CSV table of C-alpha atoms in Angstrom, one decimal:
chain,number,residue,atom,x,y,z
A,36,UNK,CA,-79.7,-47.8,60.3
A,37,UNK,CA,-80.3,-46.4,56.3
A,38,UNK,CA,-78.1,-44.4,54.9
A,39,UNK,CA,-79.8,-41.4,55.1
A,40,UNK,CA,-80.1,-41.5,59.1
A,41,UNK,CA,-75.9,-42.1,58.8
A,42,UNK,CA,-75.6,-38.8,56.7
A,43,UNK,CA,-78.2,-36.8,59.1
A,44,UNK,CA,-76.3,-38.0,62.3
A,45,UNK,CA,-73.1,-37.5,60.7
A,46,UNK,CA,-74.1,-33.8,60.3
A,47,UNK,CA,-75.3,-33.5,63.4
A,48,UNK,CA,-71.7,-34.7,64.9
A,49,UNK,CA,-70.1,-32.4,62.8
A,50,UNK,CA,-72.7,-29.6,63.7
A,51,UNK,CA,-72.1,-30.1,67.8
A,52,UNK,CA,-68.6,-30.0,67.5
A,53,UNK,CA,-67.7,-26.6,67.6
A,54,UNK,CA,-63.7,-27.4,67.3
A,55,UNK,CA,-63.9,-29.0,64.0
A,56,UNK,CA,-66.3,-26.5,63.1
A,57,UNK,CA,-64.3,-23.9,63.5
A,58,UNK,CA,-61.2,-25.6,62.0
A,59,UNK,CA,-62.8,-26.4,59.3
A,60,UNK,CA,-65.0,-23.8,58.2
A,61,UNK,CA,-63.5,-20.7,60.3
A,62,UNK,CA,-59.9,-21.3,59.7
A,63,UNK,CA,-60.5,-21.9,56.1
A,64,UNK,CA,-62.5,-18.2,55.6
A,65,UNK,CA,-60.1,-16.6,57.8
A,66,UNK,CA,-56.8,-17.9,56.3
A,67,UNK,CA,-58.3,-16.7,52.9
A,68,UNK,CA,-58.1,-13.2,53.8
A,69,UNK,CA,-55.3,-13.3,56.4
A,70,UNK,CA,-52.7,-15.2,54.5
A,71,UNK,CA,-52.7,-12.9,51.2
A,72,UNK,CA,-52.6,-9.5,53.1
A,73,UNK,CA,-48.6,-9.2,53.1
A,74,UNK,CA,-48.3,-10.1,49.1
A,75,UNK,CA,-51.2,-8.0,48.4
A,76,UNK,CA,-48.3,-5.2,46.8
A,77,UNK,CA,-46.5,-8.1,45.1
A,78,UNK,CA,-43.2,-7.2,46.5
A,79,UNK,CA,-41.8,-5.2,49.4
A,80,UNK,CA,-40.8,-1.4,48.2
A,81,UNK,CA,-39.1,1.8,50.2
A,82,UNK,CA,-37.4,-0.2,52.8
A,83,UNK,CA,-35.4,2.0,55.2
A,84,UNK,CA,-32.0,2.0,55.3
A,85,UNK,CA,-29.3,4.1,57.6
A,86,UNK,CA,-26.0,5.0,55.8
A,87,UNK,CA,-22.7,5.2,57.0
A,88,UNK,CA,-20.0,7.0,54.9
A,89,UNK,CA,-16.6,7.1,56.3
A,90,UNK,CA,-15.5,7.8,52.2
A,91,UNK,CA,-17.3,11.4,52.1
A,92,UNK,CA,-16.1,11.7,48.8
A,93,UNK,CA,-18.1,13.2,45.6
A,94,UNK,CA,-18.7,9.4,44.2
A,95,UNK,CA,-20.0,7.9,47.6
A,96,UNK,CA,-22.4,10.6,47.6
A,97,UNK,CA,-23.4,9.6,44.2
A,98,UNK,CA,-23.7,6.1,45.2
A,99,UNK,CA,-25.9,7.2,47.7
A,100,UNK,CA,-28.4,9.2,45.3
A,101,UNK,CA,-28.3,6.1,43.6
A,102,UNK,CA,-29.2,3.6,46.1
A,103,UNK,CA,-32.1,6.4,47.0
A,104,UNK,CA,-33.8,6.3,44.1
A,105,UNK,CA,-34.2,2.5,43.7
A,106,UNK,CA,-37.7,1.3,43.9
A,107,UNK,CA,-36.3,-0.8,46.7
A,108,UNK,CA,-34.7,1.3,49.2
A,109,UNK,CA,-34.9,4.4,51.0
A,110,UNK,CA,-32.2,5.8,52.6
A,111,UNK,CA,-33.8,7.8,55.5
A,112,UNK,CA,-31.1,8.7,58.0
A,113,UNK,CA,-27.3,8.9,58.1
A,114,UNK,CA,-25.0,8.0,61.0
A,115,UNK,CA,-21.6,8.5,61.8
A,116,UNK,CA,-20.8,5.7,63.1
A,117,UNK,CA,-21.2,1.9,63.2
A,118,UNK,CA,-22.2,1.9,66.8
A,119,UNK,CA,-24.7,4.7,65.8
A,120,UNK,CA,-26.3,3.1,62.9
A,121,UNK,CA,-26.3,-0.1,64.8
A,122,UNK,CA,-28.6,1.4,67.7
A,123,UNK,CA,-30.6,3.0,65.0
A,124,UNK,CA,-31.2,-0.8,63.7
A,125,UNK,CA,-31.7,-2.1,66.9
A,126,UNK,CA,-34.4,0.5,67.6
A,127,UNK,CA,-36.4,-0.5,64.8
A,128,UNK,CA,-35.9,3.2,63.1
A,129,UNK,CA,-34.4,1.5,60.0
A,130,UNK,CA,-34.6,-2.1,58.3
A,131,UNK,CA,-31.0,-2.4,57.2
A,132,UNK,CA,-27.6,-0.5,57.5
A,133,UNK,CA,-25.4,0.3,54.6
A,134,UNK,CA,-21.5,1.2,55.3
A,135,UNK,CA,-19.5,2.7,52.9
A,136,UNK,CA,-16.1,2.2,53.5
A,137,UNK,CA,-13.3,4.8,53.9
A,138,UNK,CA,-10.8,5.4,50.3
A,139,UNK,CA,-14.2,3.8,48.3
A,140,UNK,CA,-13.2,6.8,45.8
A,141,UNK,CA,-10.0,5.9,45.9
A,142,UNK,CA,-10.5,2.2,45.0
A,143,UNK,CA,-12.2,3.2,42.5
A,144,UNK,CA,-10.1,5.2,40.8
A,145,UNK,CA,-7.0,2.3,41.1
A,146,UNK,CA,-9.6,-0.4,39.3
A,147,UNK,CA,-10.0,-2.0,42.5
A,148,UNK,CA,-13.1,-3.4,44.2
A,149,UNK,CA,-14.3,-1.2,47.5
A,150,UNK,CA,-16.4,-4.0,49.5
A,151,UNK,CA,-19.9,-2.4,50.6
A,152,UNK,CA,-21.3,-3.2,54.0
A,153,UNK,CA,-24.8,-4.5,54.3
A,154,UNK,CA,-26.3,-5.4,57.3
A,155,UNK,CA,-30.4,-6.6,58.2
A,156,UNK,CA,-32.6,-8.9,59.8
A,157,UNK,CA,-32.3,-12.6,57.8
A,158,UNK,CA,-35.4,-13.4,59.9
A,159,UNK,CA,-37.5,-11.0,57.7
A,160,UNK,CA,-36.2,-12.2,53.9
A,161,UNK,CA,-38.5,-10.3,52.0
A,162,UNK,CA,-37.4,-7.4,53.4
A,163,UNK,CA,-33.6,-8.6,53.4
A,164,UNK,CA,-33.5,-9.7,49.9
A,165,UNK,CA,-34.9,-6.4,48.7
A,166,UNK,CA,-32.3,-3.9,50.1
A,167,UNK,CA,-29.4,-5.9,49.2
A,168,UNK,CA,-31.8,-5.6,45.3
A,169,UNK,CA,-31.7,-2.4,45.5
A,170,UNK,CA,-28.2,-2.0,46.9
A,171,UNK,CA,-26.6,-3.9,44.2
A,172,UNK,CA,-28.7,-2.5,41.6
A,173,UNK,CA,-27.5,1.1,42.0
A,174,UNK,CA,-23.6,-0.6,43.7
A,175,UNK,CA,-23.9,-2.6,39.7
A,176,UNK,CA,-24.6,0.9,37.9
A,177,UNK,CA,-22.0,2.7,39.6
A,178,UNK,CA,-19.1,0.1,38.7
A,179,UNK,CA,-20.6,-0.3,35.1
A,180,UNK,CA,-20.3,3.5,34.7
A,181,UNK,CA,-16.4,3.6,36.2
A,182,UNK,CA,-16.0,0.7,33.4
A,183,UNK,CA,-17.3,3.2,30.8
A,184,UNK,CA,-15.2,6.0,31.8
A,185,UNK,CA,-12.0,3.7,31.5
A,186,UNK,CA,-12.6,2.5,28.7
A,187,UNK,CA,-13.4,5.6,26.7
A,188,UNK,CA,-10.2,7.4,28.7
A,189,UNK,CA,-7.9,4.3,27.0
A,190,UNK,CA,-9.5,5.5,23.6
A,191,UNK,CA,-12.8,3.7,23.0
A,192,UNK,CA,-16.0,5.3,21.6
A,193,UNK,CA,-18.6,6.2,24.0
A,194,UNK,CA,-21.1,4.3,22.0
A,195,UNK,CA,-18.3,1.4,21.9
A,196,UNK,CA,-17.5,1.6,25.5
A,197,UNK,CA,-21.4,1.8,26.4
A,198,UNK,CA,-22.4,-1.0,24.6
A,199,UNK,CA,-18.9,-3.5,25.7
A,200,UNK,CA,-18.5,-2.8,28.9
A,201,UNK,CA,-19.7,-5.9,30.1
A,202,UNK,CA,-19.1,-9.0,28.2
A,203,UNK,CA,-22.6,-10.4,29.1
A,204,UNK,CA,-25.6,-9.1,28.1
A,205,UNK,CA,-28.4,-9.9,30.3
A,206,UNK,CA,-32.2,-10.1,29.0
A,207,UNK,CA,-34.1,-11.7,31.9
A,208,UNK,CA,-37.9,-12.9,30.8
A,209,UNK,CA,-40.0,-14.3,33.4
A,210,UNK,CA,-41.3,-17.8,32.3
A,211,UNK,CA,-44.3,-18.4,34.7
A,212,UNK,CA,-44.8,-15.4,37.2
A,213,UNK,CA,-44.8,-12.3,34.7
A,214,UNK,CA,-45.3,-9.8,37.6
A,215,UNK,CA,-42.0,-11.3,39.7
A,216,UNK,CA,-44.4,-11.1,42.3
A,217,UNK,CA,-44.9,-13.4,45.4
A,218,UNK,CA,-48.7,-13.4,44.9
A,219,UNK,CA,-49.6,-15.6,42.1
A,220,UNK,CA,-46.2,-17.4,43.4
A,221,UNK,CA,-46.9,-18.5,46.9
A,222,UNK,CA,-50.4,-18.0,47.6
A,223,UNK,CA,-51.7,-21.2,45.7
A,224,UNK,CA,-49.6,-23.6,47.3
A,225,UNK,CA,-50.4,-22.0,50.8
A,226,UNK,CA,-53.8,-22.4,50.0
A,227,UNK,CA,-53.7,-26.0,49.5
A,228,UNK,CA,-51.7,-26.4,52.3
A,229,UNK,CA,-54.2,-25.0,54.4
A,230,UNK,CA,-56.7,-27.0,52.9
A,231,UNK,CA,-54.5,-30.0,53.9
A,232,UNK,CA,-54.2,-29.1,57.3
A,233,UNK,CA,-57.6,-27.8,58.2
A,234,UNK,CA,-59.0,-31.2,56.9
A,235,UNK,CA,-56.7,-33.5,58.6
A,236,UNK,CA,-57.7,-31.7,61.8
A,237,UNK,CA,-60.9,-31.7,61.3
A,238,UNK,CA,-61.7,-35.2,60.3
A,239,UNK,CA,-58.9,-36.2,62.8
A,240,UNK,CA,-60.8,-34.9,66.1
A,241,UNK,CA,-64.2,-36.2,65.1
A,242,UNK,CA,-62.3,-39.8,65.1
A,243,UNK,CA,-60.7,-39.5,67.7
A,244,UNK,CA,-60.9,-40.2,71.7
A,245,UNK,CA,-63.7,-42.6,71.3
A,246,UNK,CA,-63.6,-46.0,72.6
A,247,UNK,CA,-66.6,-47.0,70.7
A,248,UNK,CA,-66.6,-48.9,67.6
A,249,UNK,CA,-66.9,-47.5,64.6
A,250,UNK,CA,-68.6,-48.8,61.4
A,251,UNK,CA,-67.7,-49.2,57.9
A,252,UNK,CA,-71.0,-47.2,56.9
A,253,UNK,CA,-70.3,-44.7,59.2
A,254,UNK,CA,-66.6,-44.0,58.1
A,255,UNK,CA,-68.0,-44.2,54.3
A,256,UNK,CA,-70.2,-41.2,55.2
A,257,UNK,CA,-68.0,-39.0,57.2
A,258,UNK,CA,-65.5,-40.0,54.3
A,259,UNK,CA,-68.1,-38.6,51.6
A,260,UNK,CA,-69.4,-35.7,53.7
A,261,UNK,CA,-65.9,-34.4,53.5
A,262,UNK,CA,-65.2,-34.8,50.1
A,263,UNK,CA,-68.5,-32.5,49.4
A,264,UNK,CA,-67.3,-29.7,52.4
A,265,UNK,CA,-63.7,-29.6,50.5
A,266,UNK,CA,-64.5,-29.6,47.1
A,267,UNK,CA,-66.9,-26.7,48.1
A,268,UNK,CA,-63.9,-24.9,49.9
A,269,UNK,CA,-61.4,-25.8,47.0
A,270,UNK,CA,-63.9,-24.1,44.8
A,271,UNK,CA,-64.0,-21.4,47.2
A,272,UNK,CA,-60.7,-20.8,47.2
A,273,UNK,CA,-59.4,-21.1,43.7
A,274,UNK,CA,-62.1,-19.4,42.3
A,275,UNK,CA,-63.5,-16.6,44.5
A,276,UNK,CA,-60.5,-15.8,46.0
A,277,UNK,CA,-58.3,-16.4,43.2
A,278,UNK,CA,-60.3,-13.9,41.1
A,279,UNK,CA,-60.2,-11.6,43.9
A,280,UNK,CA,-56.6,-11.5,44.3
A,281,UNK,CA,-55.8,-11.3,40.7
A,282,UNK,CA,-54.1,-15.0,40.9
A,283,UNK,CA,-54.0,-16.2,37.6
A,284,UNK,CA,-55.5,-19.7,36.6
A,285,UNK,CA,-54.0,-21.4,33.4
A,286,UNK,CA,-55.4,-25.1,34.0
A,287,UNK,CA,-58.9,-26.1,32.7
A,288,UNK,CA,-61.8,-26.0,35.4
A,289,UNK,CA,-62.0,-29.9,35.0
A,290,UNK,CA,-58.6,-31.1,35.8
A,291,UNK,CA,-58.5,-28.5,38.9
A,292,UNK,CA,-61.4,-30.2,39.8
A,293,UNK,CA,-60.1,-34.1,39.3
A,294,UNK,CA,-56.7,-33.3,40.8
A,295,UNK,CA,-58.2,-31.3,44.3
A,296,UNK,CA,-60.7,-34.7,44.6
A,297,UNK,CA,-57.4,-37.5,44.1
A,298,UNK,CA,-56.4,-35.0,46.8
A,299,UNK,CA,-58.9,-34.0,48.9
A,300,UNK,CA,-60.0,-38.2,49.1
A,301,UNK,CA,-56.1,-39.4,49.9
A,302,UNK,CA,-55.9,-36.2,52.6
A,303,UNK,CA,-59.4,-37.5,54.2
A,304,UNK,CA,-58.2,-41.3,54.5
A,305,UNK,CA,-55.2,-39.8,56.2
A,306,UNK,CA,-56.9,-37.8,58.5
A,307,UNK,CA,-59.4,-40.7,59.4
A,308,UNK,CA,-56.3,-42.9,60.3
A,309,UNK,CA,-54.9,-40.4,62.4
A,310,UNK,CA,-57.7,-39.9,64.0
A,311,UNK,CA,-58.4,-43.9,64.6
A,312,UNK,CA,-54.9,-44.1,65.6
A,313,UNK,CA,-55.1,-40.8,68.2
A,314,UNK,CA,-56.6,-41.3,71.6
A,315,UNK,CA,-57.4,-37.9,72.6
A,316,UNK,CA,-59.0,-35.5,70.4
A,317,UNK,CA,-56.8,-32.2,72.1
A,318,UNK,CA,-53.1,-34.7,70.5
A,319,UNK,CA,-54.8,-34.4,66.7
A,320,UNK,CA,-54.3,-31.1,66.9
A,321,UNK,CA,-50.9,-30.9,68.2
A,322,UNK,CA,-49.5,-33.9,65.9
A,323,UNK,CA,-50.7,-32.1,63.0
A,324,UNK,CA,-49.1,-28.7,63.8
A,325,UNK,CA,-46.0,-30.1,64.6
A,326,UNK,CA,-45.5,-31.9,61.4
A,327,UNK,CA,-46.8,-28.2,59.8
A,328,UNK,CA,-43.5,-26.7,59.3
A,329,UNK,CA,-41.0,-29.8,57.8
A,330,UNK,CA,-44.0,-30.7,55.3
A,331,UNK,CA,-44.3,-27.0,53.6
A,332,UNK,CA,-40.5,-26.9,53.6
A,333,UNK,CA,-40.3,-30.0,52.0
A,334,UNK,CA,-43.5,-29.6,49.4
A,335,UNK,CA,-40.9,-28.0,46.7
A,336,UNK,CA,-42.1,-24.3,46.5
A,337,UNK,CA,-40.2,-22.8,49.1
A,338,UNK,CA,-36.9,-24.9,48.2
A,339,UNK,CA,-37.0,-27.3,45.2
A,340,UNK,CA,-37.1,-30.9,45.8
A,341,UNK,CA,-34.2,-31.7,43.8
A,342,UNK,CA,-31.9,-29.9,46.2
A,343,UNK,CA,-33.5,-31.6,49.5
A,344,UNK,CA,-32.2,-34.9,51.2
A,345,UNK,CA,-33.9,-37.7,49.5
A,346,UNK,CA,-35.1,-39.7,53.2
A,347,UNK,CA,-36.6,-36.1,53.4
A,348,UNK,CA,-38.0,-36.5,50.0
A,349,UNK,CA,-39.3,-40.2,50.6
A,350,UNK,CA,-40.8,-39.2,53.8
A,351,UNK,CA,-42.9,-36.3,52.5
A,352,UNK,CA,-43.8,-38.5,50.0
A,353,UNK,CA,-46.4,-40.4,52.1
A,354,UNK,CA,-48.0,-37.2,53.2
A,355,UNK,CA,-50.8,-36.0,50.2
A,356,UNK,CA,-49.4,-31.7,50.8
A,357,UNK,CA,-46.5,-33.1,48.5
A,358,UNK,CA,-48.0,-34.2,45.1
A,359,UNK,CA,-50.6,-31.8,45.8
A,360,UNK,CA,-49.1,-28.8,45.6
A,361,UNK,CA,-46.5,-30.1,43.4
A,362,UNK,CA,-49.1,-31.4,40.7
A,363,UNK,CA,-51.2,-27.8,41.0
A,364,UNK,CA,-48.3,-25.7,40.8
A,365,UNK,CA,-47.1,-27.4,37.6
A,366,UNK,CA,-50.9,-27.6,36.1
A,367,UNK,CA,-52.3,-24.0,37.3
A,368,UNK,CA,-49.1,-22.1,37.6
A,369,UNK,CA,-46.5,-23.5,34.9
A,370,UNK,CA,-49.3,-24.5,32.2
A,371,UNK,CA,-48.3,-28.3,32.5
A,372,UNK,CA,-50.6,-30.7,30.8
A,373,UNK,CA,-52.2,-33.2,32.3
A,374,UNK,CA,-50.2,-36.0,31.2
A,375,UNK,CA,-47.0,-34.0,32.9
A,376,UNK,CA,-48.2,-34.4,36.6
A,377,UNK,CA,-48.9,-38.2,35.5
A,378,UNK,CA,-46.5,-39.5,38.5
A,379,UNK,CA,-48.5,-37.1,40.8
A,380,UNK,CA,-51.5,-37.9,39.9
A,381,UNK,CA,-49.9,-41.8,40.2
A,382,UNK,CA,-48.7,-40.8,43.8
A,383,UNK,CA,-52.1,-39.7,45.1
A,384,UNK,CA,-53.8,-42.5,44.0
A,385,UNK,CA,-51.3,-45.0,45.7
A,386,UNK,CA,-51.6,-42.6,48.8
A,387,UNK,CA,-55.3,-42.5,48.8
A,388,UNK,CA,-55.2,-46.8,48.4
A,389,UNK,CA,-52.8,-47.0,51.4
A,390,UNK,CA,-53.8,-45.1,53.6
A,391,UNK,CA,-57.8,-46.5,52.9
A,392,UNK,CA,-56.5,-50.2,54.0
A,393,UNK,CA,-54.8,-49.1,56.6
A,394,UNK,CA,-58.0,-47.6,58.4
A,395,UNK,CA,-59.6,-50.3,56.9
A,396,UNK,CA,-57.4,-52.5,58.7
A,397,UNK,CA,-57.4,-50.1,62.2
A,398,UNK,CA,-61.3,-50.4,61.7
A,399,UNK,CA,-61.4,-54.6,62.2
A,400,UNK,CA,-59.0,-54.7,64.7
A,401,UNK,CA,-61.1,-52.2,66.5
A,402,UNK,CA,-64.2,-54.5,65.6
A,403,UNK,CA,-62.9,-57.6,66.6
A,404,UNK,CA,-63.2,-57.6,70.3
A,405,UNK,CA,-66.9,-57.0,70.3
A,406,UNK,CA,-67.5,-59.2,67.5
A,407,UNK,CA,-65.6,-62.5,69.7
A,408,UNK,CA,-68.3,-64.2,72.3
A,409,UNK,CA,-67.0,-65.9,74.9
A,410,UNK,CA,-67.0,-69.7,74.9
């Protein structure tokens, strides 16, 4: 059979199979515009918050102005009680409870530290980590200004008192993400990852659950055929989408391009393999979601590598999501050069080479029983 029949029938396959079709091509376009929707403000703003002041004193009502008009926070009821505020949570009428506790005045007045009581859902961390912001923020302004007061009441200047009340001065410049956002911060690396996924399940059911024997030729094809679909979607999404989300793109068209095809080539082998080494078509699915959550834990974005187990480390290691995203987030989103995602780049390569002999190995064992006569 030419070449050109391979590639047409290879189409077709791909064409009649409306699973892979719409992994591949529907979960790509729908991911695009499904996963950037919650980061589409950057950062989570005006989170509700009850408030429980057993202090009622002049300075917790301060404290509360001040915690009100955060960017972060919003107080929008007030209980009297624990139990109160705690079926106000539990109702979904607030995201967080604050508790002010009783003599918070006082403590303040005697140099002492009042503890303030913050209670939310960990499950939802966005949301958690930007009222206890917000909370500290104004809970840091208050003691700073206390500070002041004592100072200048020992006989400091104002100006002197103003400008030493801390013995740190903090200037905090964003390196890489200038908005502090989570857009240009985690949507890249979520996009490769879906990438990664989508492809391994696509090329993964059309190899497996068939007992027939299947060709070098044939493999080369559906290998190249999904090279050209993925380098399309790559494009897709770090251009298209990227300039339609604002995400900003510091590394040259050319290396994006020579990094997502060391990528997109080790990914396919992989996905071929599991698909060679799958019997039914409905367990490529499964074995790829299950391995979903470990693999974009343990690809360095979400928690850095250097502070994960290193078994973790070595296993993620044989899985291409890992020098992926690590060698695009250093190249697009850090400004790296290329020759700083050299072991990356090193990694993929050795990926793409292993996993290729082992299908090519899975692919003559497969052979061998038809290619034996009997004596």
């Amino acid at each position: 059979m030419s070449w050109a029949n391979l590639w047409i029938r290879e189409w077709q396959s791909l064409r009649h199979h409306s699973v892979a079709l719409l992994t591949i091509f529907g979960g790509t376009l729908f991911y695009s515009f499904l996963y950037p929707l919650p980061y589409q403000n950057e950062v989570p703003l005006e989170q509700t918050i009850t408030v429980v002041n057993m202090d009622k004193s002049a300075a917790s009502y301060e404290l509360e102005r001040w915690i009100d008009a955060t960017p972060q926070v919003k107080i929008t009821s007030r209980a009297g009680s624990v139990e109160e505020s705690k079926q106000q949570f539990l109702d979904k009428q607030v995201s967080g409870i604050l508790v002010i506790p009783e003599h918070f005045y006082r403590d303040l007045l005697l140099g002492k530290s009042p503890t303030l009581s913050l209670a939310g859902d960990g499950a939802y961390f966005l949301v958690y980590g930007t009222i206890a912001e917000g909370v500290s923020l104004a809970a840091g302004t208050m003691a700073a200004k206390v500070k002041i007061a004592r100072l200048i009441i020992e006989g400091e200047s104002r100006v002197s008192a103003t400008s030493h009340y801390s013995s740190l001065s903090l200037n905090v410049k964003p390196t890489f993400n200038s908005e502090m956002g989570y857009l240009n911060y985690v949507v890249p690396s979520i996009f490769l990852f879906i990438l990664h996924q989508t492809l391994l399940i696509g090329i993964g059911i059309l190899g497996a659950g068939g007992s027939r024997v299947t060709s070098f030729p044939k493999l080369l094809v559906r290998y190249l055929n999904f090279m050209g679909i993925y380098l399309f979607l790559f494009m897709y999404y770090f251009g298209l989408s990227f300039e339609q989300l604002g995400i900003h793109r510091q590394a040259e068209w050319w290396q994006m391009l020579m990094i997502a095809a060391l990528f997109i080539s080790s990914t396919s082998l992989l996905g071929m393999v599991i698909g060679e080494m799958i019997p039914h078509r409905e367990l490529v699915t499964a074995s790829v979601l299950i391995i979903s959550m470990p693999l974009i834990f343990s690809a360095g974005f979400i928690w850095p590598i250097e502070s994960l187990p290193a078994p973790v480390v070595w296993l993620s290691n044989l899985v291409p999501s890992t020098p992926g995203i690590q060698a695009f987030m250093k190249l697009n989103q850090q400004g790296a050069p290329l020759s700083g995602i050299y072991p990356e780049i090193e990694l993929l390569i050795w990926q793409a080479l292993g996993w290729g002999v082992i299908l090519f190995g899975l692919t003559l064992r497969k052979k061998a029983p038809r290619d034996c006569t009997p004596a």
